[in-house]
CSV table of C-alpha atoms in Angstrom, one decimal:
chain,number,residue,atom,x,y,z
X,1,UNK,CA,88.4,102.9,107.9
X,2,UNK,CA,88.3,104.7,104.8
X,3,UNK,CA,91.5,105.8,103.8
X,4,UNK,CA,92.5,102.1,104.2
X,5,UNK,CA,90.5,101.2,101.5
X,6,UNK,CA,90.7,104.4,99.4
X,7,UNK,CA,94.8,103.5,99.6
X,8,UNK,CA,94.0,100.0,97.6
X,9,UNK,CA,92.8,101.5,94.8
X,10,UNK,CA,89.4,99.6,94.7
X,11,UNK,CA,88.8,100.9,90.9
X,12,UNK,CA,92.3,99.2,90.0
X,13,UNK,CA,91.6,95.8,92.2
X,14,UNK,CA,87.9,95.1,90.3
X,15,UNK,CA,89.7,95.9,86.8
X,16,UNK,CA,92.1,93.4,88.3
X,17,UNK,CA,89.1,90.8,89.2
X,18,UNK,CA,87.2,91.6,86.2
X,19,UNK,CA,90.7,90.5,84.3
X,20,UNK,CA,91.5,87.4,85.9
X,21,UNK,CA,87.3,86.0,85.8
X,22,UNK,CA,87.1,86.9,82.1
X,23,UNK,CA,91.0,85.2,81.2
X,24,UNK,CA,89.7,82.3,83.0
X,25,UNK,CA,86.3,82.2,80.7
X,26,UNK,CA,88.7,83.1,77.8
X,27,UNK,CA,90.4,79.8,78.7
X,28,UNK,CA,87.0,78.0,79.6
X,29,UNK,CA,87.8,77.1,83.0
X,30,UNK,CA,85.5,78.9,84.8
X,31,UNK,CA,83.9,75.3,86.3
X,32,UNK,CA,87.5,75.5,88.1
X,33,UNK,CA,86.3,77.7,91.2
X,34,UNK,CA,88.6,76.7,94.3
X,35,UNK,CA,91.5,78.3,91.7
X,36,UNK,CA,89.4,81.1,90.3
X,37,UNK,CA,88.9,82.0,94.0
X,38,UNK,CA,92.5,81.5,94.8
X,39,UNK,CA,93.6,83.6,91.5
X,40,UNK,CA,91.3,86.4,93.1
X,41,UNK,CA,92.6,86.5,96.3
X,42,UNK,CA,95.9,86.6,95.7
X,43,UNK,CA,95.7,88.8,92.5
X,44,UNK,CA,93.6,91.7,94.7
X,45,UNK,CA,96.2,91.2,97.6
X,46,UNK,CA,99.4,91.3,95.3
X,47,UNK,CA,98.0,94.3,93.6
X,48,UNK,CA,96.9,96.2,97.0
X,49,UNK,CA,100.2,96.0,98.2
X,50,UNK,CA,101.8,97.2,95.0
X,51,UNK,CA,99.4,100.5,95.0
X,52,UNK,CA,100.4,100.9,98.9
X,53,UNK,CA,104.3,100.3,98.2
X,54,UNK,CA,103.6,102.7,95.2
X,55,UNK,CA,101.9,105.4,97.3
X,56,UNK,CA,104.9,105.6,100.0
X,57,UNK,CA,107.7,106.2,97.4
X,58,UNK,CA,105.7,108.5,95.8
X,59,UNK,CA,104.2,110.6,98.6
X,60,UNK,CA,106.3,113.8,97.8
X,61,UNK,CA,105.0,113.8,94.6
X,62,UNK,CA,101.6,113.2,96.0
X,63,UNK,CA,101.4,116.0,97.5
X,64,UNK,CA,101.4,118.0,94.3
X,65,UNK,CA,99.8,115.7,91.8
X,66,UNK,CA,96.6,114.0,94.5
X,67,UNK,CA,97.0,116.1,97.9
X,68,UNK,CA,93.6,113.9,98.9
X,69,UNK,CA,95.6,110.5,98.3
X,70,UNK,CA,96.1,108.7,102.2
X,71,UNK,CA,99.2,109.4,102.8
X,72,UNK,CA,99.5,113.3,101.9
X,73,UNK,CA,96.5,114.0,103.7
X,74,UNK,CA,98.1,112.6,106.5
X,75,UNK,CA,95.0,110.1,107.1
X,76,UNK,CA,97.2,107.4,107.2
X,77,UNK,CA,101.0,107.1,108.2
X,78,UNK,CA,104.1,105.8,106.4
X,79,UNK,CA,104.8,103.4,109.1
X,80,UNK,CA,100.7,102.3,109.2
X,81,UNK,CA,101.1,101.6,105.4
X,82,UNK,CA,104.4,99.6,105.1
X,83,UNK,CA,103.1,97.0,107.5
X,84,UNK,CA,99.3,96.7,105.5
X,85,UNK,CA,102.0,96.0,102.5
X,86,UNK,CA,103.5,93.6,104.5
X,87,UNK,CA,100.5,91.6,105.4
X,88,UNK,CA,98.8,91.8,101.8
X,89,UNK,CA,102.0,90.8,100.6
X,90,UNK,CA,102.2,87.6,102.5
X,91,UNK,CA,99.1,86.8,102.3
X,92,UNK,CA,99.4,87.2,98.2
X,93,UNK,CA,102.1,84.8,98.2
X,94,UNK,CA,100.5,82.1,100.2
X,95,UNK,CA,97.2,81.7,98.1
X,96,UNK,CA,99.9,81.2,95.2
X,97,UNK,CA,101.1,78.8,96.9
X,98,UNK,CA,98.2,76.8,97.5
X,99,UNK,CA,97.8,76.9,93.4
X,100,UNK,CA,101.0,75.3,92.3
X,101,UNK,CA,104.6,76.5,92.4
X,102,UNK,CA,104.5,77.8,89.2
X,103,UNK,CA,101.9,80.5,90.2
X,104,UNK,CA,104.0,81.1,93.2
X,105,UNK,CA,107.1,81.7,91.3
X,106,UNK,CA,105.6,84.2,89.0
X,107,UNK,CA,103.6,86.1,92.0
X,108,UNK,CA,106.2,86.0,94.9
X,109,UNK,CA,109.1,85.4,93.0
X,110,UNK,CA,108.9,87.9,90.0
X,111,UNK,CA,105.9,90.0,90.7
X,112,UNK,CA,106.5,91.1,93.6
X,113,UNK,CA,110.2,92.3,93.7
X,114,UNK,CA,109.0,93.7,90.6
X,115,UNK,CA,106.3,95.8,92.0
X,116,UNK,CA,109.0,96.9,95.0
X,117,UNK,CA,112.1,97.8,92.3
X,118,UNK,CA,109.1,100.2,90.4
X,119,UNK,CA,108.5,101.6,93.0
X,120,UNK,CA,111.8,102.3,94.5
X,121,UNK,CA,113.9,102.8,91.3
X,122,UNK,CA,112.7,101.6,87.9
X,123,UNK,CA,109.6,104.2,88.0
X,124,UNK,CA,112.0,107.2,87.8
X,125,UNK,CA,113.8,105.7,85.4
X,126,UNK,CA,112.8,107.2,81.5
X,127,UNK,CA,111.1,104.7,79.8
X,128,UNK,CA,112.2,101.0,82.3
X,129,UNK,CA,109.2,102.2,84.3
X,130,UNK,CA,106.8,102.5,81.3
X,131,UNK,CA,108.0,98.5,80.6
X,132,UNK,CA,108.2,97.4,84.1
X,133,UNK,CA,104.4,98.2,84.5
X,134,UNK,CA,103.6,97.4,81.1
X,135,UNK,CA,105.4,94.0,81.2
X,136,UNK,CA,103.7,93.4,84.6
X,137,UNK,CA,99.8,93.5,83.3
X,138,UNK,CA,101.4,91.4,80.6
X,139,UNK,CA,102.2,88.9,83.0
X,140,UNK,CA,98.8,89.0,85.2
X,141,UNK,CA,97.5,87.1,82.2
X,142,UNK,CA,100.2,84.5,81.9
X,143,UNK,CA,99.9,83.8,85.5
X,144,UNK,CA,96.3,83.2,84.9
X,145,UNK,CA,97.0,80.6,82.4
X,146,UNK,CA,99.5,78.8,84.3
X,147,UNK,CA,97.1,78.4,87.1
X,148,UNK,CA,95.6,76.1,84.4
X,149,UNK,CA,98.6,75.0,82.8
X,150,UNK,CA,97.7,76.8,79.5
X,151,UNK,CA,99.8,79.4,79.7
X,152,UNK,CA,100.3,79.4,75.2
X,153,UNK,CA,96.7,80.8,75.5
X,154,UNK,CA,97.6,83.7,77.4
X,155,UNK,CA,100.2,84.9,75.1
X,156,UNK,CA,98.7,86.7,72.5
X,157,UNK,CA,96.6,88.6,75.7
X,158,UNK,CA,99.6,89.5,77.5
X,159,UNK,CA,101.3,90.8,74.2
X,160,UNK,CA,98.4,93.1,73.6
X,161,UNK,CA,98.1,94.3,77.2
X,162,UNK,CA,101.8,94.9,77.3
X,163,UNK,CA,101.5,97.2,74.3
X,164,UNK,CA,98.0,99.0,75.6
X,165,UNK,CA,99.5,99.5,79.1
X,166,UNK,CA,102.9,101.3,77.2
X,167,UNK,CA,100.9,103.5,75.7
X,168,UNK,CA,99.3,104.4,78.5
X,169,UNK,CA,102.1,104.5,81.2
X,170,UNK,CA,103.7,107.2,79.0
X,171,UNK,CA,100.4,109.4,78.7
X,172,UNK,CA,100.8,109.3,82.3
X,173,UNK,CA,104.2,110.5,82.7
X,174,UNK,CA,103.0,113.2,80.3
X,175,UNK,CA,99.6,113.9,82.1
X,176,UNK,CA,101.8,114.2,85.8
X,177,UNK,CA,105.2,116.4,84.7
X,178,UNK,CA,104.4,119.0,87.1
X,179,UNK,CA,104.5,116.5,89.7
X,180,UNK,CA,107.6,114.4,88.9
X,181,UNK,CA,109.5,117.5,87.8
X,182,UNK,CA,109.3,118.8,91.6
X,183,UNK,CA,110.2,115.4,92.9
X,184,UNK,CA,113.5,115.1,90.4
X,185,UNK,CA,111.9,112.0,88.5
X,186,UNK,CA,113.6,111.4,85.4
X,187,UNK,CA,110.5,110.4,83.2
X,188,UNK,CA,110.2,110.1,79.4
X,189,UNK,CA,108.9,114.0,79.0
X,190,UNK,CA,111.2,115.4,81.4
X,191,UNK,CA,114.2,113.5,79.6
X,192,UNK,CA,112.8,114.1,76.2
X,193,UNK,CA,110.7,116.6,76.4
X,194,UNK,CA,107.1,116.9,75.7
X,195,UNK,CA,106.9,117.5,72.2
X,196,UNK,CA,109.3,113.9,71.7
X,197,UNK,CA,107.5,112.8,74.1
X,198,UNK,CA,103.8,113.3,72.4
X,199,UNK,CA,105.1,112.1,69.5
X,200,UNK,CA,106.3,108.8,70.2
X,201,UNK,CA,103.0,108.3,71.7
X,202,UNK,CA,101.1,108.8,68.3
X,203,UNK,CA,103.4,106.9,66.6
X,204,UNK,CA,102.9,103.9,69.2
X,205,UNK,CA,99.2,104.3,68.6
X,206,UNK,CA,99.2,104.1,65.3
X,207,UNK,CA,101.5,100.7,65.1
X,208,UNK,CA,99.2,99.4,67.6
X,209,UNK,CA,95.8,100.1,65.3
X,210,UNK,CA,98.0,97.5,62.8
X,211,UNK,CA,99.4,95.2,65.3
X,212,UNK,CA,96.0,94.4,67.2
X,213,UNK,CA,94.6,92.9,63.8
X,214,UNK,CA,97.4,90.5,63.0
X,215,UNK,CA,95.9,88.0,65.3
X,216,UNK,CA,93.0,88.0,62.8
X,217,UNK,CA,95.1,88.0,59.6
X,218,UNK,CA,97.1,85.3,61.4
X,219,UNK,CA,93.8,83.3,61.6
X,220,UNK,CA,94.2,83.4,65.5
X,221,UNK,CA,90.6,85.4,66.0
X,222,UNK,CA,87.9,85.4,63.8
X,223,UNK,CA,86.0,88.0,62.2
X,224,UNK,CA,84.3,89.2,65.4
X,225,UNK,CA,87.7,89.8,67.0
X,226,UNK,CA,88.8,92.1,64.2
X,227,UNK,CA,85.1,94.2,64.3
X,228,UNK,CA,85.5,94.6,68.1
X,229,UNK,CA,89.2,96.0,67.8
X,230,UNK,CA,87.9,98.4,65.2
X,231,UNK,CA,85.0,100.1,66.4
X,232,UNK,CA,86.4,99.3,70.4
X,233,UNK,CA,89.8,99.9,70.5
X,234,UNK,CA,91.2,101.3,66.7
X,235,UNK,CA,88.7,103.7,66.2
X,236,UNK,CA,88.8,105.4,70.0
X,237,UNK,CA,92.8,105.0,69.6
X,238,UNK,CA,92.5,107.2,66.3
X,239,UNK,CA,89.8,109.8,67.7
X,240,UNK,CA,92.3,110.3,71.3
X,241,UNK,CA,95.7,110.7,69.2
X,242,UNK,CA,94.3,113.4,66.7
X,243,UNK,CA,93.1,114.9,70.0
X,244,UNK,CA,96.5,115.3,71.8
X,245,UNK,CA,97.9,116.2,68.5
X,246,UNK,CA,95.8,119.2,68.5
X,247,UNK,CA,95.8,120.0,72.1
X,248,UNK,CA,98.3,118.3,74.3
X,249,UNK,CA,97.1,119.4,77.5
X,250,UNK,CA,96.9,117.9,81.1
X,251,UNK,CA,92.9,117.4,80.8
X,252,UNK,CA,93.4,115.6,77.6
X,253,UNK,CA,96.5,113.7,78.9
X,254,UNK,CA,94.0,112.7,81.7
X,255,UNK,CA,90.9,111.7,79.6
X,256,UNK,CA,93.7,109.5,77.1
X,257,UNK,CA,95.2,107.2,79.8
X,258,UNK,CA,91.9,107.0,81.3
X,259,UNK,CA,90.3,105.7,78.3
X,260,UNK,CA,93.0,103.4,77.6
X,261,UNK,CA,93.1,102.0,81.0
X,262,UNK,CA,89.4,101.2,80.6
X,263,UNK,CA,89.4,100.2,77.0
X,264,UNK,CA,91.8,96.8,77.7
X,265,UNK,CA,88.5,95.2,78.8
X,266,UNK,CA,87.3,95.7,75.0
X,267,UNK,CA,90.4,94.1,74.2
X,268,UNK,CA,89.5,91.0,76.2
X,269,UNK,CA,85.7,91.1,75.1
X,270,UNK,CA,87.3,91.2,71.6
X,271,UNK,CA,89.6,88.1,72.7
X,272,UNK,CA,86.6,86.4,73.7
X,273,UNK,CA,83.9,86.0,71.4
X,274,UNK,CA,86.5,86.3,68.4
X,275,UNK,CA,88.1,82.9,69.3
X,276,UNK,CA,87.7,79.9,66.3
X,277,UNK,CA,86.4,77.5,67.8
């Protein structure tokens, strides 16, 4: 039974919860619990079968970068995996359904020929991977707010998560080179190399520590908002890019994009309590 959890990525799926309860308090419709529940569902579902369709495509890589994953270890098979997909798939798609066709289009329609082109092609690609899953978490949060029909709300959010998860998706690339390299992948550091590479990560770090506070200087958040993204995310950002500019190694690479993959939920604390009410 494990390995068919383990293969879902639980970590990713309650990041995923966690993002789609705190959008909905962000939009302060959290009284609205037969959607909520359907925005779970079919969030956790959509997701799962993204991680298992990403797991198959990449099990030759696998077996190099995470030999313990499912499918290299052999505790589950290709064939077992592509019809779980199948099923969390479908079942993703109908509780969209049952919200309105608008969150159907953007979850069966969109998201999840999306999340099959990543895996199958755009993932290889230098740097249409990196926006593909980038412009993907971006649009977890616009899907949100059209379950509510406030989808304007969402916008600043999925701007700021599109620009996290870049930064992010291309420390990754750099933190797995070994990996792709064997497999052929043509990723941004095997294309550009890893010195480029690095540096077009710190130089995306440091436009997002100036970007993240124009929502403030805007007047969009308050004065909280611009503290949060200072000490939570600006600070953090500076601390991890003189760190991989001083030793750009695969341990670093590893604590960066973890980091960042955590630290988006400061982001959305910051969104929160820094609206103007």
């Amino acid at each position: 039974m494990r390995p068919w959890i383990t293969i879902l990525r639980p970590l990713n799926l309650f990041q995923a919860t966690l993002a789609v309860v705190l959008t909905t308090a962000f939009l302060g419709e959290m009284e609205q619990t037969a959607i909520l529940a359907l925005l779970i569902f079919s969030v956790i579902t959509i997701n799962a079968g993204g991680n298992i369709i990403n797991d198959i495509y990449d099990l030759e890589i696998d077996r190099i970068n995470r030999p313990d994953r499912p499918l290299p270890s052999g505790a589950m098979t290709v064939t077992q995996a592509r019809f779980y997909l199948i099923i969390l798939f479908g079942a993703g798609s109908l509780f969209s359904w049952f919200i309105s066709l608008e969150t159907f289009i953007i979850a069966g329609i969109i998201s999840i020929p999306t999340l099959i082109a990543y895996s199958a092609c755009f993932k290889r690609l230098p740097l249409i991977g990196n926006l593909t899953v980038s412009f993907m978490l971006g649009l977890a949060f616009i899907y949100v707010g059209s379950a509510f029909g406030n989808i304007q709300a969402t916008l600043v959010m999925a701007v700021l998560a599109f620009g996290f998860t870049l930064i992010r998706e291309i420390v990754k690339d750099l933190e797995d080179m070994e990996g792709d390299a064997q497999d052929k992948a043509r990723t941004l550091p095997l294309v550009l190399g890893e010195s480029k590479t690095l540096t077009l990560v710190l130089l995306l770090m440091l436009a997002f520590v100036v970007l993240d506070t124009l929502p403030y200087f805007l007047g969009v958040y308050n004065q909280i908002y611009l503290l949060i993204v200072i000490l939570g995310i600006n600070l953090p950002l500076v601390v991890f890019a003189f760190l991989l500019w001083n030793n750009p190694n695969k341990k670093n690479y590893s604590r960066t994009q973890l980091f960042l993959k955590l630290d988006i939920f400061v982001g959305l604390a910051a969104l929160y309590f820094g609206q103007t009410f």
